[in-house]
Coordinates of C-alpha atoms and ligand atoms in Angstrom, one line a residue:
M1 CA 0.0 -0.1 0.1
Q2 CA 2.8 2.3 1.1
Q3 CA 4.3 2.1 -2.6
Q4 CA 0.7 2.4 -4.1
L5 CA 0.2 5.6 -2.4
K6 CA 3.7 6.9 -3.2
T7 CA 2.9 6.2 -6.9
I8 CA -0.2 8.1 -6.9
F9 CA 1.3 10.9 -5.3
E10 CA 4.2 11.1 -7.7
G11 CA 1.6 10.6 -10.6
Q12 CA -0.3 13.7 -9.4
K13 CA 2.7 15.9 -9.4
A14 CA 4.0 14.6 -12.7
Q15 CA 0.4 15.0 -14.1
R16 CA 0.3 18.6 -12.9
Q17 CA 4.0 19.4 -14.2
Q18 CA 2.6 18.2 -17.5
T19 CA -0.7 20.0 -17.9
G20 CA 0.0 22.9 -15.9
V21 CA -2.4 24.9 -13.6
P22 CA -5.9 24.2 -14.6
S23 CA -7.9 27.2 -16.0
V24 CA -11.1 28.6 -13.9
Q25 CA -13.3 26.9 -16.8
E26 CA -11.5 23.6 -15.8
R27 CA -11.8 24.0 -12.5
I28 CA -15.7 24.8 -12.8
A29 CA -15.8 21.6 -15.0
Y30 CA -14.4 19.5 -12.3
L31 CA -17.0 21.0 -9.5
K32 CA -19.9 20.5 -11.9
K33 CA -18.6 16.8 -12.5
L34 CA -18.5 16.3 -8.7
K35 CA -22.1 17.6 -8.2
Y36 CA -23.4 15.7 -10.8
S37 CA -21.8 12.3 -9.4
I38 CA -23.2 12.9 -5.9
Q39 CA -26.5 13.5 -7.5
Q40 CA -26.4 10.2 -9.4
R41 CA -25.8 8.5 -5.9
E42 CA -27.8 10.8 -3.8
S43 CA -30.1 8.2 -2.4
A44 CA -27.0 5.8 -1.8
V45 CA -25.3 8.8 0.3
F46 CA -28.5 9.0 2.3
N47 CA -28.5 5.3 2.8
A48 CA -24.8 5.2 3.8
L49 CA -25.3 8.1 6.5
A50 CA -28.5 6.2 7.7
L51 CA -26.1 3.1 8.1
D52 CA -23.3 4.8 9.6
L53 CA -25.1 7.3 12.3
R54 CA -28.6 6.8 11.6
K55 CA -29.1 10.1 10.1
S56 CA -32.5 10.6 9.1
E57 CA -32.9 11.9 5.4
F58 CA -33.7 15.4 6.7
E59 CA -30.7 15.7 9.0
A60 CA -28.4 14.2 6.4
A61 CA -29.8 16.6 3.8
V62 CA -29.4 19.8 5.9
T63 CA -26.2 19.1 7.6
E64 CA -24.2 17.2 4.8
V65 CA -25.6 16.7 1.2
Y66 CA -27.3 20.0 0.5
F67 CA -24.4 21.7 2.4
I68 CA -22.3 20.5 0.0
Y69 CA -24.3 21.5 -3.0
S70 CA -24.1 24.8 -1.7
E71 CA -20.8 25.1 -1.3
I72 CA -20.3 23.7 -5.0
D73 CA -22.4 26.3 -6.2
F74 CA -21.2 29.0 -4.2
A75 CA -17.7 28.3 -5.4
I76 CA -18.7 28.0 -8.9
R77 CA -20.4 31.4 -8.6
H78 CA -17.6 33.0 -7.4
L79 CA -14.3 31.3 -8.5
R80 CA -14.0 33.9 -11.1
H81 CA -13.9 36.7 -8.7
W82 CA -11.6 34.6 -6.2
T83 CA -8.9 33.9 -8.6
R84 CA -8.6 37.4 -10.0
P85 CA -5.3 39.1 -9.1
K86 CA -6.2 41.7 -6.9
R87 CA -4.4 45.0 -7.1
T88 CA -2.7 46.8 -4.3
K89 CA -1.1 50.2 -3.8
S90 CA 2.5 50.9 -3.8
T91 CA 4.8 52.5 -1.2
L92 CA 7.4 55.2 -1.4
S93 CA 10.2 52.6 -1.7
N94 CA 8.3 51.3 -4.8
L95 CA 6.8 54.3 -6.6
F96 CA 5.4 53.8 -10.1
T97 CA 5.3 50.1 -9.6
K98 CA 2.2 47.7 -10.6
N99 CA 1.6 45.4 -7.7
R100 CA -0.8 42.4 -7.6
I101 CA -1.7 39.6 -5.0
T102 CA -2.4 36.5 -7.2
Y103 CA -3.5 33.1 -6.0
Q104 CA -1.4 29.8 -6.8
P105 CA -2.5 26.5 -6.3
K106 CA -0.6 24.9 -3.4
G107 CA 0.1 21.8 -5.7
T108 CA -0.5 18.2 -4.2
C109 CA -2.8 18.3 -1.0
L110 CA -3.9 15.9 1.2
V111 CA -7.2 15.8 3.0
I112 CA -7.9 13.7 6.2
A113 CA -11.5 13.6 7.4
P114 CA -13.4 12.3 10.5
W115 CA -16.5 10.2 10.7
N116 CA -19.3 12.4 12.5
Y117 CA -20.2 14.6 9.3
P118 CA -18.3 12.1 7.0
F119 CA -19.8 13.5 4.0
Q120 CA -19.6 17.1 4.5
L121 CA -16.2 17.3 6.0
T122 CA -14.6 15.1 3.4
M123 CA -16.3 16.6 0.3
G124 CA -15.8 20.6 1.6
P125 CA -12.4 20.5 1.5
L126 CA -12.1 18.7 -1.7
I127 CA -14.5 21.3 -3.2
S128 CA -12.2 24.2 -1.9
A129 CA -8.9 22.1 -3.3
L130 CA -10.3 21.7 -6.6
A131 CA -11.5 25.3 -6.8
A132 CA -7.9 26.4 -6.0
G133 CA -6.5 24.1 -8.7
N134 CA -4.9 21.5 -6.8
T135 CA -4.6 17.8 -7.1
V136 CA -5.9 16.1 -4.0
M137 CA -5.5 12.7 -2.4
I138 CA -8.2 12.1 0.6
K139 CA -8.6 9.9 3.6
P140 CA -12.3 9.5 4.9
S141 CA -12.7 7.8 8.2
E142 CA -12.6 4.2 8.9
Y143 CA -15.7 4.4 11.3
S144 CA -18.2 5.7 8.7
I145 CA -17.4 3.1 6.5
H146 CA -20.5 3.0 4.4
T147 CA -20.0 6.8 3.5
S148 CA -16.4 6.3 3.1
N149 CA -17.4 3.6 0.2
I150 CA -19.6 5.8 -1.4
I151 CA -17.5 8.7 -1.4
F152 CA -14.9 6.4 -3.0
E153 CA -17.4 5.3 -5.7
I154 CA -18.5 9.1 -6.4
L155 CA -14.7 10.2 -6.9
S156 CA -13.5 7.3 -8.8
A157 CA -16.6 7.6 -11.1
V158 CA -15.3 11.1 -12.4
F159 CA -11.8 11.7 -11.5
D160 CA -8.7 10.4 -12.7
P161 CA -6.4 9.2 -9.7
S162 CA -4.0 11.8 -11.1
L163 CA -6.4 14.5 -9.9
V164 CA -8.3 13.1 -7.2
Y165 CA -7.6 9.9 -5.4
C166 CA -9.4 8.4 -2.3
A167 CA -7.6 6.5 0.1
L168 CA -9.7 4.2 2.1
G169 CA -8.5 2.6 5.4
D170 CA -7.7 3.6 9.0
Q171 CA -4.8 5.5 11.0
E172 CA -2.3 3.4 9.3
I173 CA -3.1 4.6 5.9
S174 CA -3.3 8.1 7.4
T175 CA 0.2 7.8 8.8
T176 CA 1.7 6.4 5.4
L177 CA -0.2 9.3 3.7
L178 CA 1.6 11.7 6.3
A179 CA 5.0 10.8 5.2
L180 CA 4.8 12.1 2.0
P181 CA 5.8 15.4 1.2
F182 CA 2.4 17.1 0.4
D183 CA 2.3 20.9 -0.3
H184 CA -0.8 21.4 2.0
I185 CA -2.6 19.1 4.6
F186 CA -6.0 19.7 5.6
F187 CA -6.9 17.9 8.6
T188 CA -10.4 17.7 10.4
G189 CA -10.4 15.9 13.7
S190 CA -9.5 15.6 17.1
T191 CA -6.9 17.8 18.7
Q192 CA -4.6 14.8 19.9
V193 CA -4.3 13.7 16.0
G194 CA -3.9 17.2 14.9
Q195 CA -0.6 17.6 16.9
I196 CA 0.7 14.3 15.1
V197 CA -0.7 15.8 11.8
M198 CA 1.2 19.0 12.5
Q199 CA 4.5 17.1 13.6
A200 CA 4.2 15.1 10.4
A201 CA 3.8 18.4 8.3
A202 CA 6.8 19.8 10.0
K203 CA 9.3 17.4 8.6
H204 CA 8.3 18.5 4.9
L205 CA 7.2 21.9 6.0
S206 CA 3.8 21.2 4.5
S207 CA 1.5 24.0 5.4
V208 CA -1.6 22.9 7.4
T209 CA -5.3 23.6 8.0
L210 CA -6.3 22.0 11.4
E211 CA -10.0 21.7 12.0
L212 CA -9.8 20.4 15.7
G213 CA -12.3 19.8 18.4
G214 CA -12.6 21.1 22.2
K215 CA -15.1 22.3 24.4
S216 CA -17.6 25.0 23.3
P217 CA -19.2 26.8 26.0
V218 CA -22.6 28.3 26.1
L219 CA -22.7 31.5 28.4
I220 CA -26.2 32.5 29.6
D221 CA -27.0 36.0 30.9
R222 CA -29.4 36.4 33.6
D223 CA -31.9 38.5 31.3
T224 CA -32.5 35.9 28.6
D225 CA -35.9 34.2 27.6
L226 CA -34.7 30.7 29.2
Q227 CA -37.3 28.7 27.4
K228 CA -36.1 29.8 23.9
V229 CA -32.4 29.5 25.2
A230 CA -33.0 25.9 26.5
E231 CA -34.8 25.2 23.3
K232 CA -31.8 26.4 21.1
V233 CA -29.2 24.4 23.4
A234 CA -31.2 21.2 23.3
W235 CA -31.1 21.4 19.5
G236 CA -27.7 22.0 19.2
K237 CA -27.0 19.0 21.7
L238 CA -29.1 16.7 20.0
L239 CA -28.1 17.4 16.7
N240 CA -26.1 14.3 15.4
A241 CA -26.4 13.2 19.0
G242 CA -24.2 15.5 20.4
Q243 CA -21.4 14.2 17.9
T244 CA -20.7 17.6 16.4
C245 CA -17.6 19.7 16.8
I246 CA -19.5 22.9 17.4
A247 CA -21.9 21.0 19.7
P248 CA -22.6 23.0 23.2
D249 CA -20.5 21.1 25.3
Y250 CA -21.3 22.7 28.7
L251 CA -23.3 25.3 30.2
L252 CA -22.3 28.6 32.3
I253 CA -25.6 30.0 34.0
Q254 CA -26.5 31.9 37.2
Q255 CA -27.5 29.7 39.9
S256 CA -31.0 31.0 40.4
Q257 CA -31.7 29.9 36.9
E258 CA -30.4 26.4 36.9
E259 CA -33.5 24.8 37.9
Q260 CA -35.7 26.6 35.6
F261 CA -33.2 25.9 32.7
I262 CA -33.3 22.2 33.3
Q263 CA -37.2 21.9 33.4
F264 CA -37.1 23.8 30.1
F265 CA -34.3 21.9 28.5
Q266 CA -36.0 18.4 29.5
A267 CA -39.5 19.6 27.9
A268 CA -37.7 20.7 24.5
V269 CA -35.4 17.4 24.3
T270 CA -38.8 15.6 25.1
R271 CA -40.7 17.5 22.3
F272 CA -37.8 17.0 19.9
I273 CA -36.8 13.5 19.9
Y274 CA -39.4 11.4 21.9
K275 CA -42.8 9.9 20.8
P276 CA -46.1 10.4 22.6
S277 CA -45.6 6.7 23.9
G278 CA -42.2 7.8 25.6
A279 CA -40.2 6.1 22.9
I280 CA -37.2 7.6 21.4
D281 CA -37.9 8.8 17.7
T282 CA -35.0 7.1 16.2
D283 CA -35.6 9.2 12.8
S284 CA -34.7 12.4 14.8
Y285 CA -32.0 11.0 17.1
P286 CA -28.7 9.5 15.5
K287 CA -27.1 6.7 16.9
I288 CA -23.7 6.9 18.4
I289 CA -21.0 5.6 15.9
T290 CA -19.8 2.6 17.7
P291 CA -20.1 0.6 20.9
K292 CA -16.6 1.9 21.9
H293 CA -17.9 5.7 21.7
L294 CA -21.0 4.9 23.6
S295 CA -19.4 3.1 26.4
R296 CA -17.0 6.4 26.7
L297 CA -20.1 8.3 27.2
Q298 CA -21.1 6.1 30.0
Q299 CA -17.5 6.2 31.5
L300 CA -17.7 9.9 31.2
T301 CA -21.1 10.0 33.1
D302 CA -20.2 7.3 35.8
D303 CA -16.7 9.0 36.4
A304 CA -18.4 12.5 37.1
C305 CA -20.9 10.9 39.1
T306 CA -18.2 9.2 41.2
R307 CA -16.4 12.1 42.0
G308 CA -19.7 13.8 43.4
A309 CA -21.7 15.4 40.3
C310 CA -25.5 14.4 40.1
I311 CA -27.7 13.4 37.3
A312 CA -30.2 16.3 37.1
W313 CA -32.1 14.6 34.5
K314 CA -31.8 11.7 32.1
G315 CA -34.1 10.5 29.1
T316 CA -35.2 7.2 28.7
G317 CA -33.9 5.0 25.6
D318 CA -30.3 4.0 26.3
S319 CA -29.6 1.0 23.9
K320 CA -26.7 -0.8 22.2
D321 CA -26.3 2.4 19.8
T322 CA -28.1 4.9 21.4
F323 CA -27.2 7.4 24.3
A324 CA -30.1 9.2 26.2
P325 CA -29.8 12.7 26.6
T326 CA -28.2 13.3 30.1
V327 CA -27.8 16.7 32.2
L328 CA -25.5 16.7 34.9
Q329 CA -25.2 19.1 38.0
N330 CA -22.6 20.0 40.6
V331 CA -19.9 18.7 38.2
P332 CA -16.3 18.4 39.7
L333 CA -14.1 20.4 37.3
D334 CA -11.4 17.4 37.3
S335 CA -13.9 15.2 36.1
R336 CA -13.3 13.6 32.5
V337 CA -16.5 15.2 31.4
M338 CA -15.2 18.6 32.0
Q339 CA -11.7 17.6 30.7
E340 CA -12.5 16.4 27.5
E341 CA -14.5 17.2 24.7
I342 CA -17.8 15.3 25.3
F343 CA -18.8 14.6 22.0
G344 CA -22.0 13.1 22.8
P345 CA -25.4 14.1 24.4
I346 CA -24.2 15.0 28.1
L347 CA -24.8 18.5 29.1
P348 CA -22.8 19.5 32.3
I349 CA -24.0 22.7 34.0
I350 CA -21.6 25.1 35.9
T351 CA -23.3 27.7 37.8
Y352 CA -21.5 31.3 38.2
N353 CA -22.1 34.3 40.4
T354 CA -20.7 37.1 38.3
L355 CA -19.9 37.6 34.5
E356 CA -16.4 38.1 35.2
E357 CA -16.3 34.7 37.0
A358 CA -17.8 33.2 33.8
I359 CA -15.7 34.8 31.5
K360 CA -12.3 33.6 33.7
F361 CA -13.8 30.2 33.5
V362 CA -13.6 30.0 29.8
Q363 CA -10.4 32.4 29.6
D364 CA -8.5 29.4 31.9
R365 CA -9.2 26.7 29.5
P366 CA -8.0 25.7 25.9
K367 CA -9.4 28.2 23.3
P368 CA -12.9 26.6 22.2
L369 CA -14.0 26.2 18.7
A370 CA -17.3 28.1 19.2
L371 CA -18.6 30.2 22.1
Y372 CA -22.3 30.7 22.7
I373 CA -23.3 33.8 24.6
F374 CA -27.0 34.2 25.3
S375 CA -27.8 37.7 26.3
N376 CA -30.3 40.7 25.5
S377 CA -27.5 43.2 26.5
T378 CA -25.0 44.6 23.9
K379 CA -22.7 45.6 26.4
T380 CA -22.4 42.2 28.1
T381 CA -22.1 40.4 24.7
D382 CA -19.4 42.9 23.7
H383 CA -17.7 42.5 26.7
V384 CA -17.6 38.5 26.6
L385 CA -16.5 38.7 22.8
K386 CA -13.7 41.1 23.7
N387 CA -12.1 38.9 26.7
V388 CA -12.9 35.4 25.6
S389 CA -10.8 34.1 22.5
S390 CA -12.5 31.3 20.3
G391 CA -12.4 30.1 16.9
G392 CA -15.9 31.6 16.0
A393 CA -19.0 32.7 18.1
C394 CA -22.6 33.1 17.9
V395 CA -25.0 35.3 19.7
N396 CA -28.2 34.2 21.0
D397 CA -28.0 31.1 18.9
V398 CA -25.9 27.9 18.5
I399 CA -24.2 26.0 15.8
L400 CA -25.8 28.2 12.9
H401 CA -22.7 30.6 12.3
V402 CA -21.1 27.4 10.5
S403 CA -24.0 27.6 7.9
N404 CA -22.9 31.0 6.4
L405 CA -20.5 30.3 3.7
H406 CA -19.4 34.0 3.8
L407 CA -17.7 33.6 7.0
P408 CA -14.5 31.5 7.7
F409 CA -15.0 28.4 9.8
G410 CA -12.1 27.4 11.8
G411 CA -10.6 27.1 15.4
V412 CA -7.7 29.1 17.3
N413 CA -4.8 27.3 18.9
H414 CA -6.1 24.2 20.6
S415 CA -9.4 24.2 18.3
G416 CA -7.4 24.5 14.9
T417 CA -5.6 26.7 12.8
G418 CA -6.5 28.4 9.4
S419 CA -10.1 28.2 8.3
S420 CA -12.4 26.5 5.8
H421 CA -15.5 27.5 3.6
G422 CA -16.2 29.5 0.5
Y423 CA -13.4 31.9 0.0
F424 CA -11.6 31.1 2.9
G425 CA -11.5 27.5 2.1
F426 CA -10.3 28.6 -1.5
K427 CA -7.4 30.5 0.2
A428 CA -6.4 27.5 2.6
F429 CA -5.5 25.8 -0.6
S430 CA -3.9 28.8 -2.6
H431 CA -0.6 30.6 -1.9
E432 CA -0.9 34.0 -2.1
R433 CA 1.7 35.3 -4.1
S434 CA 2.4 39.0 -4.3
I435 CA 4.1 40.3 -7.4
M436 CA 5.7 43.5 -8.3
Y437 CA 6.0 44.8 -11.9
Q438 CA 8.8 47.4 -12.1
S439 CA 8.3 50.1 -14.5
K440 CA 10.6 52.1 -16.7
F441 CA 10.1 55.1 -14.5
G442 CA 11.2 52.9 -11.3
L443 CA 13.5 54.6 -8.7
S444 CA 15.6 51.9 -7.6
Q445 CA 18.8 53.1 -8.8
L446 CA 18.4 55.7 -6.1
I447 CA 19.4 53.3 -3.7
Y448 CA 22.0 51.7 -5.4
P449 CA 25.9 51.9 -3.8
P450 CA 28.2 54.0 -3.4
Y451 CA 26.5 55.1 -0.3
T452 CA 29.1 57.9 0.3
D453 CA 27.1 60.5 -1.5
K454 CA 23.7 59.7 -0.3
G455 CA 23.6 62.5 2.2
R456 CA 21.0 64.8 0.6
L457 CA 18.7 61.6 -0.2
L458 CA 19.2 60.2 3.6
K459 CA 18.2 63.7 4.9
W460 CA 15.1 63.7 2.8
L461 CA 14.4 60.3 3.9
K462 CA 14.8 61.4 7.6
R463 CA 12.4 64.1 7.4
L464 CA 9.7 61.7 5.8
M465 CA 10.1 59.4 9.0
Ligands
LIG1 P1 -9.8 11.5 14.8 O1 -8.7 12.4 15.0 O2 -9.6 10.3 15.8 O3 -9.5 11.1 13.5 C1 -9.8 11.8 12.4 C2 -8.9 11.2 11.2 O4 -7.6 11.0 11.6 C3 -9.5 9.7 10.5 O5 -9.5 9.9 9.2 C4 -8.5 9.0 11.4 O6 -8.4 7.7 10.6 C5 -7.2 9.7 11.3 N1 -6.2 9.3 12.3 C6 -6.8 8.7 13.5 N2 -5.8 8.5 14.4 C7 -4.5 9.0 13.6 C8 -3.2 8.8 13.7 N3 -2.6 8.5 15.0 N4 -2.4 9.4 12.9 C9 -2.9 9.7 11.5 N5 -4.2 9.9 11.5 C10 -4.9 9.3 12.3 O7 -11.2 12.2 14.9 P2 -12.8 11.6 14.6 O8 -12.8 10.9 16.0 O9 -12.9 10.9 13.3 O10 -13.4 12.8 14.9 C11 -14.0 13.5 16.0 C12 -13.0 14.9 16.2 O11 -13.0 15.6 15.2 C13 -13.6 15.7 17.4 O12 -12.5 16.0 18.2 C14 -14.5 16.8 16.8 O13 -14.4 17.9 17.4 C15 -13.3 16.9 15.5 N6 -14.0 17.7 14.3 C16 -13.8 19.0 14.2 C17 -14.2 19.6 13.1 C18 -14.0 20.9 12.8 O14 -14.5 21.6 11.4 N7 -13.2 21.9 13.5 C19 -15.4 18.9 12.4 C20 -15.9 17.6 12.8 C21 -15.0 17.0 13.7

């Protein structure tokens, strides 16, 4: 396998040297082909997402397949503008020159994807890479195997391996790929593996985009409509059964509001995912990806309870692939549920007395991927936004900032580096090259040596500084 991957990698490089950088029309043609190939297999994609994660067609359409159609259409619509060289002004040292920023494809790129939004998070970076004019090798997740197989089929049907190649397999394949000198690596996954990817990239000085995880807090101010807030938090926590990188991870709330919030949260969850009979509506509630991941969620809950937390509320319906929504109170901060990204439908509640205390709580922890603030006060919102760093933020809602393709999506430090979506994804896979065109009126000869007779010029410069 090692040799096969190396051959494909070298084939992609050789092909690009032969054919040169693809034109905008060619890139648009690739994107159209990709969309066509997905559309031809759309029902198989829905089926695969149902098998891997029990996503309903609606959830799979909104968060994965239609999201990708939008991303393709968006890139096609804007590509000419994105690729156009941007004019810049000149400064004193380069008067009369013409200056441009141009966008060069990085070259041969690697995309490594996770299992939680297995279709969206594999295809999204691919779209940006193709729009930017690169060749791509892709490794989807081994856990979402049905989706990975259909991705392989979609890509092999329309792309030659010298342009796009999909490598199926586990971390061994990832490791083999990471040993190759890619020009850019786009990794989506856990912070721990992100560190491994960055180390591997350092060996070849490959540039990286790391879309990682973390604990995204929800900070609730005292003056909010608690029922609405609880609904929004419940939706965000139940989406893909909490297996979402920007899921609300834990709650920061005033003690006086805690009980009321739990009641509203319980009511919202019951309305969203339970049938009148009391059984879980499995169409509205995905499964946990594997028994290993499910038992980890149980371990997180048990660990917290052993250390003194209590279960404030837990829904019914635990099964071999389903973890019922769980709310934890009095959670010790050294428990695993407050130390690790939860990535499941468990909501720990932390109470605070003053806003400054809540701000410090988040500041003292690794910078989150998303920050959620619910408040009616612009002053409070601005104060929190100014003092707490995070990859992205959403005020008075959760998750939805990810759906705006005009916004960059990404983390900061522990939650990632670089960003994706729309123009920002295109930029991640492009090298911004500055080009200066000298004019025949250029003044560069003024600074040539000898420097002994530059007294007047130096005096003039001093006056300008
Ligand atoms: P993961 O890091 O375990 O795996 C991601 C990918 O890396 C998989 O393809 C896997 O095969 C590969 N991999 C695993 N171990 C590796 C190793 N030692 N060396 C090289 N490659 C390796 O992540 P996951 O469990 O698939 O996904 C969940 C994580 O991804 C969560 O932390 C979540 O927050 C994060 N995530 C982030 C975003 C984002 O956009 N920021 C989106 C989705 C998920």
